[in-house]
Amino acid sequence: DQQVKQNSPSLSVQEGRISILNCDYTNSMFDYFLWYKKYPAEGPTFLISISSIKDKNEDGRFTVFLNKSAKHLSLHIVPSQPGDSAVYFCAASDGPNTNAGKSTFGDGTTLTVKP
Amino acid sequence: DGGITQSPKYLFRKEGQNVTLSCEQNLNHDAMYWYRQDPGQGLRLIYYSQIVNDFQKGDIAEGYSVSREKKESFPLTVTSAQKNPTAFYLCASSTSLRLSSNTEAFFGQGTRLTVV
């Protein structure tokens, strides 16, 4: 049973528009969520995170929203730029004593931003 | 320039052979991890280590082995017992415990292993 799901394998948006990437989880013990960005043949790089005590975290063009009751989070990118084209992974971890890097990952969403 | 280095970038192995993937970090992180990525899938945890001389199995440890003799190094051996070893392998490191502020894993560039 996949505990972190990204139901959209791909998303295509026009440059300057908003990109919304979605993620659902099933494990109610998850309390810390991260988004990573990955280019082909490279390792993921951290983008933004959110703790379950918050419902929103913003960093520049990137905002993550968390809806705990729905077990759903989303990443908003505004405005989208061609350089944002990459695979985006949602990840979740449980418990404050969990190792920071020990996360459960979704399958990723490939974002393409068209000029 | 701190970071995490994996080598080699590409590796070819004959069936039945063991092969070791290297991972070194100079971030002074206590914890290190090995993940595997298959096409169209997310990252799955193979092994992780919270401290030197200690490591735990992840979700897909069968057919793999690790060692953690030094804080900086966490090599992964893909043994002949791993039935489907062809994949992209990612090493990561992080602080040992999650801190109150943003805490994340730092990943290497990956090693693509192909069994021929």
Coordinates of C-alpha atoms in Angstrom, one line a residue:
Chain A
D1 CA 0.0 0.0 0.0
Q2 CA 1.6 3.2 -1.1
Q3 CA 1.5 5.7 1.7
V4 CA 2.4 8.8 -0.3
K5 CA 0.7 9.3 -3.7
Q6 CA 1.2 11.7 -6.4
N7 CA -1.7 10.9 -8.7
S8 CA -0.6 13.1 -11.6
P9 CA 2.5 11.7 -13.4
S10 CA 2.8 14.8 -15.5
L11 CA 1.8 18.4 -15.6
S12 CA 2.3 21.0 -18.4
V13 CA 1.8 24.7 -17.8
Q14 CA 2.6 27.9 -19.7
E15 CA 5.4 30.2 -18.5
G16 CA 4.1 32.8 -16.1
R17 CA 1.1 30.7 -15.0
I18 CA 0.6 28.9 -11.7
S19 CA 1.8 25.3 -11.3
I20 CA -0.1 23.2 -8.8
L21 CA 1.3 19.8 -7.8
N22 CA -0.7 17.6 -5.5
C23 CA 0.2 14.9 -3.0
D24 CA -2.0 12.6 -0.9
Y25 CA -0.9 10.5 2.1
T26 CA -2.6 7.8 4.1
N27 CA -0.4 7.5 7.2
S28 CA -1.8 9.7 9.9
M29 CA 1.5 9.5 11.8
F30 CA 3.2 11.6 9.1
D31 CA 3.9 15.1 10.6
Y32 CA 6.6 16.5 8.4
F33 CA 6.4 16.9 4.6
L34 CA 9.0 17.9 2.0
W35 CA 9.1 18.6 -1.7
Y36 CA 12.2 17.8 -3.7
K37 CA 13.0 18.8 -7.2
K38 CA 15.0 16.4 -9.5
Y39 CA 16.6 16.9 -12.9
P40 CA 17.4 13.8 -15.0
A41 CA 20.5 11.8 -13.9
E42 CA 20.9 14.0 -10.8
G43 CA 20.0 13.7 -7.2
P44 CA 17.0 15.4 -5.8
T45 CA 17.4 18.8 -4.2
F46 CA 15.3 20.1 -1.3
L47 CA 12.7 22.7 -2.3
I48 CA 10.4 23.4 0.7
S49 CA 8.9 21.7 3.7
I50 CA 6.0 22.0 6.1
S51 CA 5.4 20.8 9.6
S52 CA 2.0 19.5 10.5
I53 CA 1.5 22.3 13.0
K54 CA 1.2 24.7 10.0
D55 CA -1.1 24.8 7.0
K56 CA 1.0 27.0 4.8
N57 CA 4.7 27.6 4.2
E58 CA 6.0 30.1 1.6
D59 CA 9.5 30.6 0.1
G60 CA 9.7 33.0 -2.8
R61 CA 7.7 31.6 -5.7
F62 CA 7.0 28.3 -3.9
T63 CA 4.2 27.8 -1.4
V64 CA 3.2 24.5 0.2
F65 CA -0.3 24.0 1.6
L66 CA -1.2 21.3 4.0
N67 CA -4.8 20.0 4.7
K68 CA -4.4 17.5 7.5
S69 CA -8.1 16.5 7.6
A70 CA -7.9 15.6 4.0
K71 CA -4.4 14.2 4.2
H72 CA -3.5 16.3 1.2
L73 CA -0.7 18.8 0.4
S74 CA 0.0 20.8 -2.6
L75 CA 2.9 22.8 -4.0
H76 CA 2.2 26.0 -5.8
I77 CA 4.7 27.6 -8.1
V78 CA 3.9 31.2 -9.1
P79 CA 4.9 32.3 -11.6
S80 CA 6.2 29.2 -13.3
Q81 CA 9.4 29.4 -15.3
P82 CA 11.0 27.1 -17.9
G83 CA 13.8 26.3 -15.4
D84 CA 11.2 24.8 -13.1
S85 CA 10.8 21.9 -15.5
A86 CA 11.8 18.9 -13.5
V87 CA 10.4 16.0 -11.6
Y88 CA 8.9 17.0 -8.2
F89 CA 8.7 14.5 -5.4
C90 CA 6.6 14.7 -2.4
A91 CA 8.0 13.1 0.8
A92 CA 6.7 12.5 4.3
S93 CA 8.2 11.5 7.6
D94 CA 6.7 10.6 11.0
G95 CA 7.7 11.6 14.5
P96 CA 10.1 14.3 15.7
N97 CA 12.7 11.6 16.5
T98 CA 12.8 10.3 12.9
N99 CA 15.9 10.9 11.0
A100 CA 15.6 13.9 8.9
G101 CA 16.4 12.0 5.7
K102 CA 14.2 9.0 6.3
S103 CA 11.2 9.8 4.3
T104 CA 8.5 8.0 2.3
F105 CA 8.4 9.3 -1.2
G106 CA 5.7 9.6 -3.8
D107 CA 6.3 8.5 -7.4
G108 CA 6.9 12.1 -8.6
T109 CA 5.2 14.5 -11.0
T110 CA 7.0 15.7 -14.1
L111 CA 6.4 19.4 -14.6
T112 CA 7.0 20.9 -18.0
V113 CA 6.8 24.7 -18.2
K114 CA 6.4 25.9 -21.8
P115 CA 7.9 29.2 -22.9
Chain B
D1 CA 32.7 23.2 -0.7
G2 CA 30.6 20.8 1.3
G3 CA 28.6 18.1 -0.3
I4 CA 28.0 14.4 -0.9
T5 CA 29.8 12.5 -3.6
Q6 CA 28.8 9.3 -5.2
S7 CA 31.1 7.2 -7.5
P8 CA 31.1 6.0 -10.1
K9 CA 28.3 7.8 -12.0
Y10 CA 27.8 4.7 -14.3
L11 CA 28.5 1.1 -13.4
F12 CA 28.1 -2.1 -15.3
R13 CA 28.0 -5.4 -13.7
K14 CA 27.8 -9.0 -14.9
E15 CA 25.2 -11.2 -13.5
G16 CA 26.4 -13.0 -10.4
Q17 CA 28.9 -10.4 -9.4
N18 CA 28.9 -8.2 -6.3
V19 CA 29.5 -4.5 -6.8
T20 CA 30.1 -1.7 -4.3
L21 CA 28.9 1.8 -4.8
S22 CA 30.8 4.6 -3.0
C23 CA 29.3 7.5 -1.0
E24 CA 31.3 10.1 0.8
Q25 CA 30.1 13.3 2.5
N26 CA 31.9 16.2 4.1
L27 CA 28.8 17.8 5.6
N28 CA 29.6 16.4 9.1
H29 CA 26.2 14.7 9.1
D30 CA 25.6 11.8 11.4
A31 CA 22.9 10.1 9.3
M32 CA 23.3 8.6 5.9
Y33 CA 20.9 6.8 3.6
W34 CA 20.7 4.7 0.4
Y35 CA 17.7 5.0 -1.8
R36 CA 16.9 3.2 -5.1
Q37 CA 14.9 4.8 -7.9
D38 CA 13.3 2.8 -10.7
P39 CA 11.8 4.4 -13.8
G40 CA 8.5 6.2 -13.1
Q41 CA 8.8 5.5 -9.4
G42 CA 9.7 7.3 -6.3
L43 CA 12.7 6.7 -4.1
R44 CA 12.7 3.6 -1.9
L45 CA 14.9 3.3 1.2
I46 CA 17.4 0.4 1.2
Y47 CA 19.5 1.1 4.3
Y48 CA 20.2 3.9 6.6
S49 CA 22.7 4.7 9.3
Q50 CA 22.2 7.1 12.2
I51 CA 25.8 6.8 13.6
V52 CA 29.1 5.2 12.9
N53 CA 29.1 1.4 13.2
D54 CA 25.3 1.2 13.2
F55 CA 22.8 0.8 10.4
Q56 CA 19.3 -0.4 9.9
K57 CA 17.4 -2.0 7.1
G58 CA 15.0 0.1 5.0
D59 CA 12.0 -1.1 3.0
I60 CA 14.0 -3.0 0.4
A61 CA 17.2 -4.3 2.0
E62 CA 17.2 -7.8 0.6
G63 CA 20.2 -8.4 -1.7
Y64 CA 22.1 -5.4 -0.3
S65 CA 24.7 -4.8 2.4
V66 CA 26.3 -1.7 3.9
S67 CA 29.0 -0.7 6.3
R68 CA 29.6 2.5 8.3
E69 CA 33.1 2.4 9.6
K70 CA 33.6 6.2 9.2
K71 CA 31.3 9.1 9.6
E72 CA 32.1 10.3 6.1
S73 CA 31.5 7.1 4.2
F74 CA 28.6 4.8 3.7
P75 CA 29.3 2.3 0.9
L76 CA 26.6 0.1 -0.5
T77 CA 27.3 -3.4 -1.9
V78 CA 24.8 -4.9 -4.4
T79 CA 25.1 -8.6 -4.0
S80 CA 24.3 -11.4 -6.5
A81 CA 21.3 -12.1 -4.3
Q82 CA 19.6 -8.9 -5.5
K83 CA 17.3 -10.2 -8.2
N84 CA 16.7 -6.9 -10.1
P85 CA 19.7 -4.7 -9.4
T86 CA 19.5 -2.4 -12.5
A87 CA 18.4 1.0 -11.1
F88 CA 19.5 4.5 -10.2
Y89 CA 21.0 4.5 -6.7
L90 CA 21.0 7.6 -4.6
C91 CA 23.0 8.3 -1.4
A92 CA 21.9 11.0 1.0
S93 CA 22.9 12.5 4.4
S94 CA 21.2 14.6 7.0
T95 CA 21.4 15.6 10.6
S96 CA 20.7 12.7 12.9
L97 CA 17.4 14.0 14.3
R98 CA 14.9 16.3 12.8
L99 CA 15.3 19.8 14.0
S100 CA 12.6 22.4 14.6
S101 CA 13.5 24.3 11.6
N102 CA 13.8 23.2 8.0
T103 CA 15.6 19.9 7.9
E104 CA 16.1 17.9 4.8
A105 CA 18.3 15.3 3.2
F106 CA 21.2 16.2 0.9
F107 CA 21.5 13.9 -2.0
G108 CA 24.4 12.8 -4.2
Q109 CA 24.3 12.8 -8.0
G110 CA 23.5 9.1 -8.1
T111 CA 25.0 6.0 -9.6
R112 CA 23.3 4.2 -12.5
L113 CA 23.9 0.5 -12.2
T114 CA 23.2 -1.7 -15.2
V115 CA 23.5 -5.5 -15.1
V116 CA 24.7 -6.9 -18.4

